[in-house]
PDB file of C-alpha atoms in Angstrom:
ATOM      1  CA  MET A  44     -13.590 -38.155  22.256  1.00 94.00           C
ATOM      2  CA  LEU A  45     -14.315 -35.403  24.741  1.00 95.00           C
ATOM      3  CA  THR A  46     -16.540 -32.511  23.794  1.00 93.00           C
ATOM      4  CA  LEU A  47     -15.052 -29.504  25.555  1.00 93.00           C
ATOM      5  CA  PRO A  48     -17.157 -26.713  27.111  1.00 91.00           C
ATOM      6  CA  GLY A  49     -18.733 -24.633  24.355  1.00 86.00           C
ATOM      7  CA  GLY A  50     -17.829 -27.198  21.686  1.00 86.00           C
ATOM      8  CA  THR A  51     -19.864 -29.692  19.712  1.00 85.00           C
ATOM      9  CA  ALA A  52     -18.925 -33.271  18.873  1.00 88.00           C
ATOM     10  CA  ASN A  53     -17.433 -33.385  15.378  1.00 89.00           C
ATOM     11  CA  LEU A  54     -14.852 -35.009  13.139  1.00 91.00           C
ATOM     12  CA  ASP A  55     -14.133 -31.869  11.127  1.00 88.00           C
ATOM     13  CA  GLY A  56     -10.471 -31.426  12.054  1.00 84.00           C
ATOM     14  CA  PRO A  57      -7.453 -31.885   9.807  1.00 84.00           C
ATOM     15  CA  GLY A  58      -7.110 -35.575   9.002  1.00 86.00           C
ATOM     16  CA  LEU A  59      -3.841 -37.428   9.265  1.00 90.00           C
ATOM     17  CA  ARG A  60      -1.969 -40.604   8.449  1.00 93.00           C
ATOM     18  CA  PHE A  61      -1.838 -42.524  11.715  1.00 95.00           C
ATOM     19  CA  ASP A  62      -1.288 -46.115  12.841  1.00 96.00           C
ATOM     20  CA  LEU A  63      -4.711 -46.432  14.470  1.00 95.00           C
ATOM     21  CA  ASP A  64      -4.611 -50.160  15.226  1.00 93.00           C
ATOM     22  CA  GLY A  65      -0.951 -50.391  16.303  1.00 93.00           C
ATOM     23  CA  ASP A  66       0.078 -52.761  13.502  1.00 95.00           C
ATOM     24  CA  GLY A  67       2.871 -50.566  12.112  1.00 96.00           C
ATOM     25  CA  THR A  68       0.869 -49.321   9.100  1.00 96.00           C
ATOM     26  CA  ARG A  69      -0.417 -45.749   8.913  1.00 96.00           C
ATOM     27  CA  GLU A  70      -3.962 -45.274   7.675  1.00 94.00           C
ATOM     28  CA  SER A  71      -5.714 -42.060   6.607  1.00 94.00           C
ATOM     29  CA  ILE A  72      -8.162 -41.127   9.350  1.00 93.00           C
ATOM     30  CA  PRO A  73     -10.410 -38.173  10.151  1.00 92.00           C
ATOM     31  CA  PHE A  74      -9.718 -36.200  13.316  1.00 92.00           C
ATOM     32  CA  VAL A  75     -11.754 -34.236  15.824  1.00 92.00           C
ATOM     33  CA  GLY A  76     -12.306 -30.583  15.083  1.00 89.00           C
ATOM     34  CA  PRO A  77     -12.495 -27.464  17.239  1.00 89.00           C
ATOM     35  CA  GLY A  78     -14.185 -27.952  20.592  1.00 92.00           C
ATOM     36  CA  CYS A  79     -13.192 -31.632  20.826  1.00 94.00           C
ATOM     37  CA  ALA A  80     -10.190 -33.709  21.815  1.00 96.00           C
ATOM     38  CA  LEU A  81      -9.152 -37.338  21.935  1.00 96.00           C
ATOM     39  CA  LEU A  82      -8.316 -38.843  25.315  1.00 98.00           C
ATOM     40  CA  ALA A  83      -4.819 -40.293  25.222  1.00 98.00           C
ATOM     41  CA  TRP A  84      -2.074 -41.753  27.386  1.00 97.00           C
ATOM     42  CA  ASP A  85       1.426 -40.929  26.168  1.00 94.00           C
ATOM     43  CA  ARG A  86       2.691 -44.265  27.483  1.00 94.00           C
ATOM     44  CA  ASN A  87       6.304 -43.804  26.395  1.00 94.00           C
ATOM     45  CA  GLY A  88       6.460 -40.169  27.545  1.00 93.00           C
ATOM     46  CA  ASN A  89       7.858 -38.839  24.258  1.00 95.00           C
ATOM     47  CA  GLY A  90       5.409 -35.926  24.054  1.00 93.00           C
ATOM     48  CA  CYS A  91       3.383 -37.255  21.122  1.00 94.00           C
ATOM     49  CA  ILE A  92       0.732 -39.869  20.447  1.00 96.00           C
ATOM     50  CA  ASP A  93       2.520 -42.491  18.377  1.00 96.00           C
ATOM     51  CA  ASP A  94      -0.260 -44.928  17.503  1.00 96.00           C
ATOM     52  CA  GLY A  95      -3.663 -46.270  18.532  1.00 96.00           C
ATOM     53  CA  ARG A  96      -2.211 -48.098  21.522  1.00 97.00           C
ATOM     54  CA  GLU A  97      -1.961 -44.667  23.186  1.00 98.00           C
ATOM     55  CA  LEU A  98      -5.667 -43.937  22.602  1.00 97.00           C
ATOM     56  CA  PHE A  99      -8.618 -45.433  24.463  1.00 97.00           C
ATOM     57  CA  GLY A 100     -10.641 -47.967  22.509  1.00 94.00           C
ATOM     58  CA  ALA A 101      -8.731 -47.703  19.222  1.00 94.00           C
ATOM     59  CA  VAL A 102      -7.309 -51.223  19.485  1.00 94.00           C
ATOM     60  CA  SER A 103      -9.734 -52.952  21.893  1.00 94.00           C
ATOM     61  CA  GLY A 104     -12.930 -51.350  20.581  1.00 93.00           C
ATOM     62  CA  ASP A 105     -14.026 -50.489  24.155  1.00 96.00           C
ATOM     63  CA  GLY A 106     -12.480 -47.343  25.582  1.00 97.00           C
ATOM     64  CA  PHE A 107     -14.772 -47.370  28.606  1.00 98.00           C
ATOM     65  CA  ALA A 108     -13.589 -50.876  29.592  1.00 98.00           C
ATOM     66  CA  GLU A 109      -9.987 -49.699  29.227  1.00 97.00           C
ATOM     67  CA  LEU A 110     -10.720 -46.749  31.534  1.00 98.00           C
ATOM     68  CA  ALA A 111     -12.497 -49.015  34.047  1.00 98.00           C
ATOM     69  CA  ALA A 112      -9.408 -51.243  34.247  1.00 98.00           C
ATOM     70  CA  LEU A 113      -7.411 -48.177  35.373  1.00 98.00           C
ATOM     71  CA  ASP A 114      -9.891 -47.185  38.117  1.00 98.00           C
ATOM     72  CA  SER A 115      -7.628 -48.254  40.991  1.00 98.00           C
ATOM     73  CA  ASP A 116     -10.018 -47.237  43.783  1.00 98.00           C
ATOM     74  CA  HIS A 117     -13.049 -48.742  41.977  1.00 98.00           C
ATOM     75  CA  ASN A 118     -15.257 -45.686  42.489  1.00 98.00           C
ATOM     76  CA  GLY A 119     -16.440 -45.555  38.857  1.00 98.00           C
ATOM     77  CA  TRP A 120     -14.291 -42.536  38.000  1.00 99.00           C
ATOM     78  CA  ILE A 121     -10.771 -41.842  36.823  1.00 98.00           C
ATOM     79  CA  ASP A 122      -9.662 -38.917  38.964  1.00 98.00           C
ATOM     80  CA  GLU A 123      -6.677 -37.631  40.929  1.00 97.00           C
ATOM     81  CA  ALA A 124      -6.918 -40.659  43.267  1.00 97.00           C
ATOM     82  CA  ASP A 125      -5.970 -42.971  40.369  1.00 98.00           C
ATOM     83  CA  PRO A 126      -2.240 -43.241  39.527  1.00 97.00           C
ATOM     84  CA  VAL A 127      -2.917 -42.978  35.765  1.00 97.00           C
ATOM     85  CA  TRP A 128      -4.596 -39.557  36.141  1.00 97.00           C
ATOM     86  CA  SER A 129      -1.436 -37.485  35.766  1.00 96.00           C
ATOM     87  CA  HIS A 130      -0.467 -39.388  32.594  1.00 96.00           C
ATOM     88  CA  LEU A 131      -3.697 -38.766  30.664  1.00 98.00           C
ATOM     89  CA  VAL A 132      -3.842 -35.976  28.100  1.00 98.00           C
ATOM     90  CA  LEU A 133      -6.204 -34.448  25.584  1.00 98.00           C
ATOM     91  CA  TRP A 134      -4.935 -34.588  22.000  1.00 96.00           C
ATOM     92  CA  GLN A 135      -5.959 -31.809  19.635  1.00 93.00           C
ATOM     93  CA  ARG A 136      -4.763 -30.773  16.184  1.00 88.00           C
ATOM     94  CA  GLN A 137      -5.003 -27.149  15.139  1.00 79.00           C
ATOM     95  CA  MET A 138      -4.643 -25.444  11.784  1.00 73.00           C
ATOM     96  CA  THR A 139      -2.376 -22.410  11.905  1.00 72.00           C
ATOM     97  CA  GLU A 140      -1.551 -19.930   9.193  1.00 65.00           C
ATOM     98  CA  ALA A 141       1.739 -20.646   7.448  1.00 56.00           C
ATOM     99  CA  ALA A 142       4.480 -18.276   8.534  1.00 48.00           C
ATOM    100  CA  ALA A 143       5.225 -15.477   6.106  1.00 44.00           C
ATOM    101  CA  PRO A 144       8.643 -15.818   4.496  1.00 45.00           C
ATOM    102  CA  SER A 145      11.423 -13.626   5.868  1.00 43.00           C
ATOM    103  CA  SER A 146      12.601 -10.667   3.797  1.00 40.00           C
ATOM    104  CA  THR A 147      15.715 -12.624   2.841  1.00 41.00           C
ATOM    105  CA  SER A 148      13.705 -15.592   1.571  1.00 38.00           C
ATOM    106  CA  SER A 149      12.793 -15.911  -2.076  1.00 39.00           C
ATOM    107  CA  ALA A 150       9.930 -18.288  -1.247  1.00 42.00           C
ATOM    108  CA  SER A 151       6.397 -17.017  -1.476  1.00 43.00           C
ATOM    109  CA  ALA A 152       3.745 -17.686   1.152  1.00 53.00           C
ATOM    110  CA  ALA A 153       1.090 -17.620  -1.568  1.00 56.00           C
ATOM    111  CA  GLY A 154      -0.390 -21.056  -1.948  1.00 64.00           C
ATOM    112  CA  THR A 155       1.369 -22.390   1.145  1.00 67.00           C
ATOM    113  CA  PRO A 156      -1.064 -24.633   2.997  1.00 68.00           C
ATOM    114  CA  PRO A 157      -1.763 -23.912   6.652  1.00 72.00           C
ATOM    115  CA  ALA A 158       0.399 -25.798   9.127  1.00 82.00           C
ATOM    116  CA  VAL A 159      -1.099 -28.381  11.474  1.00 82.00           C
ATOM    117  CA  THR A 160       0.037 -28.359  15.090  1.00 86.00           C
ATOM    118  CA  ASP A 161      -0.569 -31.204  17.544  1.00 89.00           C
ATOM    119  CA  ARG A 162      -1.277 -30.236  21.155  1.00 93.00           C
ATOM    120  CA  LEU A 163      -1.280 -32.456  24.236  1.00 96.00           C
ATOM    121  CA  ILE A 164      -3.056 -30.857  27.192  1.00 96.00           C
ATOM    122  CA  SER A 165      -3.119 -32.327  30.699  1.00 97.00           C
ATOM    123  CA  LEU A 166      -6.541 -32.974  32.199  1.00 98.00           C
ATOM    124  CA  LYS A 167      -5.658 -30.590  35.020  1.00 96.00           C
ATOM    125  CA  GLU A 168      -4.719 -27.838  32.538  1.00 97.00           C
ATOM    126  CA  ALA A 169      -8.070 -28.389  30.784  1.00 96.00           C
ATOM    127  CA  GLY A 170      -9.918 -28.052  34.110  1.00 97.00           C
ATOM    128  CA  ILE A 171     -11.217 -31.621  34.032  1.00 98.00           C
ATOM    129  CA  GLY A 172     -11.808 -33.223  37.431  1.00 98.00           C
ATOM    130  CA  ALA A 173     -13.029 -36.761  36.678  1.00 98.00           C
ATOM    131  CA  LEU A 174     -13.822 -39.176  33.832  1.00 99.00           C
ATOM    132  CA  SER A 175     -16.651 -41.689  34.181  1.00 98.00           C
ATOM    133  CA  VAL A 176     -15.592 -45.250  33.373  1.00 98.00           C
ATOM    134  CA  SER A 177     -19.062 -46.275  32.211  1.00 98.00           C
ATOM    135  CA  GLY A 178     -20.934 -45.473  29.040  1.00 97.00           C
ATOM    136  CA  VAL A 179     -24.199 -46.422  27.383  1.00 97.00           C
ATOM    137  CA  SER A 180     -24.720 -47.517  23.793  1.00 97.00           C
ATOM    138  CA  THR A 181     -25.452 -44.507  21.560  1.00 96.00           C
ATOM    139  CA  PRO A 182     -24.968 -45.617  17.947  1.00 95.00           C
ATOM    140  CA  PHE A 183     -24.627 -42.714  15.527  1.00 94.00           C
ATOM    141  CA  LEU A 184     -22.760 -42.191  12.244  1.00 94.00           C
ATOM    142  CA  TYR A 185     -20.608 -39.103  11.738  1.00 91.00           C
ATOM    143  CA  LYS A 186     -20.771 -38.208   8.038  1.00 91.00           C
ATOM    144  CA  ARG A 187     -19.146 -35.533   5.906  1.00 87.00           C
ATOM    145  CA  GLN A 188     -21.088 -34.090   2.974  1.00 85.00           C
ATOM    146  CA  GLN A 189     -19.149 -34.165  -0.311  1.00 85.00           C
ATOM    147  CA  ASP A 190     -19.388 -31.589  -3.121  1.00 86.00           C
ATOM    148  CA  ASP A 191     -21.265 -34.068  -5.337  1.00 90.00           C
ATOM    149  CA  GLY A 192     -24.016 -34.498  -2.722  1.00 88.00           C
ATOM    150  CA  SER A 193     -22.812 -37.862  -1.456  1.00 88.00           C
ATOM    151  CA  SER A 194     -21.567 -38.370   2.078  1.00 88.00           C
ATOM    152  CA  ASP A 195     -18.645 -40.284   3.554  1.00 90.00           C
ATOM    153  CA  VAL A 196     -18.749 -41.949   6.952  1.00 92.00           C
ATOM    154  CA  GLN A 197     -16.084 -40.354   9.159  1.00 91.00           C
ATOM    155  CA  GLY A 198     -16.734 -42.402  12.289  1.00 93.00           C
ATOM    156  CA  MET A 199     -19.207 -44.368  14.378  1.00 94.00           C
ATOM    157  CA  LEU A 200     -20.268 -43.228  17.831  1.00 95.00           C
ATOM    158  CA  ARG A 201     -20.489 -46.413  19.938  1.00 95.00           C
ATOM    159  CA  ALA A 202     -21.026 -45.292  23.534  1.00 97.00           C
ATOM    160  CA  SER A 203     -21.414 -42.117  25.562  1.00 97.00           C
ATOM    161  CA  GLY A 204     -20.588 -41.230  29.141  1.00 97.00           C
ATOM    162  CA  VAL A 205     -19.712 -38.118  31.084  1.00 98.00           C
ATOM    163  CA  TYR A 206     -16.766 -36.279  32.498  1.00 98.00           C
ATOM    164  CA  LEU A 207     -16.852 -33.569  35.133  1.00 98.00           C
ATOM    165  CA  MET A 208     -15.049 -30.258  35.069  1.00 98.00           C
ATOM    166  CA  GLU A 209     -13.370 -29.127  38.304  1.00 97.00           C
ATOM    167  CA  ASP A 210     -16.328 -26.784  38.884  1.00 97.00           C
ATOM    168  CA  GLY A 211     -18.822 -29.676  38.528  1.00 96.00           C
ATOM    169  CA  ARG A 212     -20.078 -28.941  35.011  1.00 96.00           C
ATOM    170  CA  PRO A 213     -20.611 -32.137  32.986  1.00 97.00           C
ATOM    171  CA  GLY A 214     -19.269 -32.838  29.518  1.00 96.00           C
ATOM    172  CA  ALA A 215     -19.637 -35.622  26.959  1.00 96.00           C
ATOM    173  CA  LEU A 216     -17.096 -38.458  26.866  1.00 97.00           C
ATOM    174  CA  GLN A 217     -17.649 -40.727  23.862  1.00 96.00           C
ATOM    175  CA  GLN A 218     -16.255 -43.878  22.257  1.00 96.00           C
ATOM    176  CA  VAL A 219     -15.974 -43.032  18.550  1.00 94.00           C
ATOM    177  CA  ASP A 220     -14.574 -45.555  16.083  1.00 94.00           C
ATOM    178  CA  LEU A 221     -12.809 -43.529  13.382  1.00 92.00           C
ATOM    179  CA  ALA A 222     -13.316 -44.592   9.767  1.00 90.00           C
ATOM    180  CA  VAL A 223     -10.194 -45.931   8.082  1.00 86.00           C
TER     181      VAL A 223
END
């Protein structure tokens, strides 16, 4: 998970059914909210993230090790010098208001849930210049408070590292294991 400038790390986004471990079965998972994104590699180039094999750490449990294996010049960073750079994207999901029905439609927009839109953004478009391939252990539980006062675990922060914006500002790059 990357925390984008001005954002805070969270798992408050619209959840989804997603094959997180690449076994062909979709599980209900939480998703990052505003100000965050998941680092992904659309390996088959179809414009969407199909399963956990296109995320870092979802299958192996160590996203930083996966990044390090792609550091072709062994400088400790994934950047424009690494062939994989242009293939990496940030995956976000956004809630949008449902479109109002046309005047010829008999359907009512009342009660229509908001639509969820997936966005894939290139690292260049996001202004990101480099991703560190190393992280340190930073165990932390992301929880969501329920109406009855209980809380559900949404994910486990495992490790944290940094990324650099093109202008040199740092940001948080984190390995978060999503709760299934």
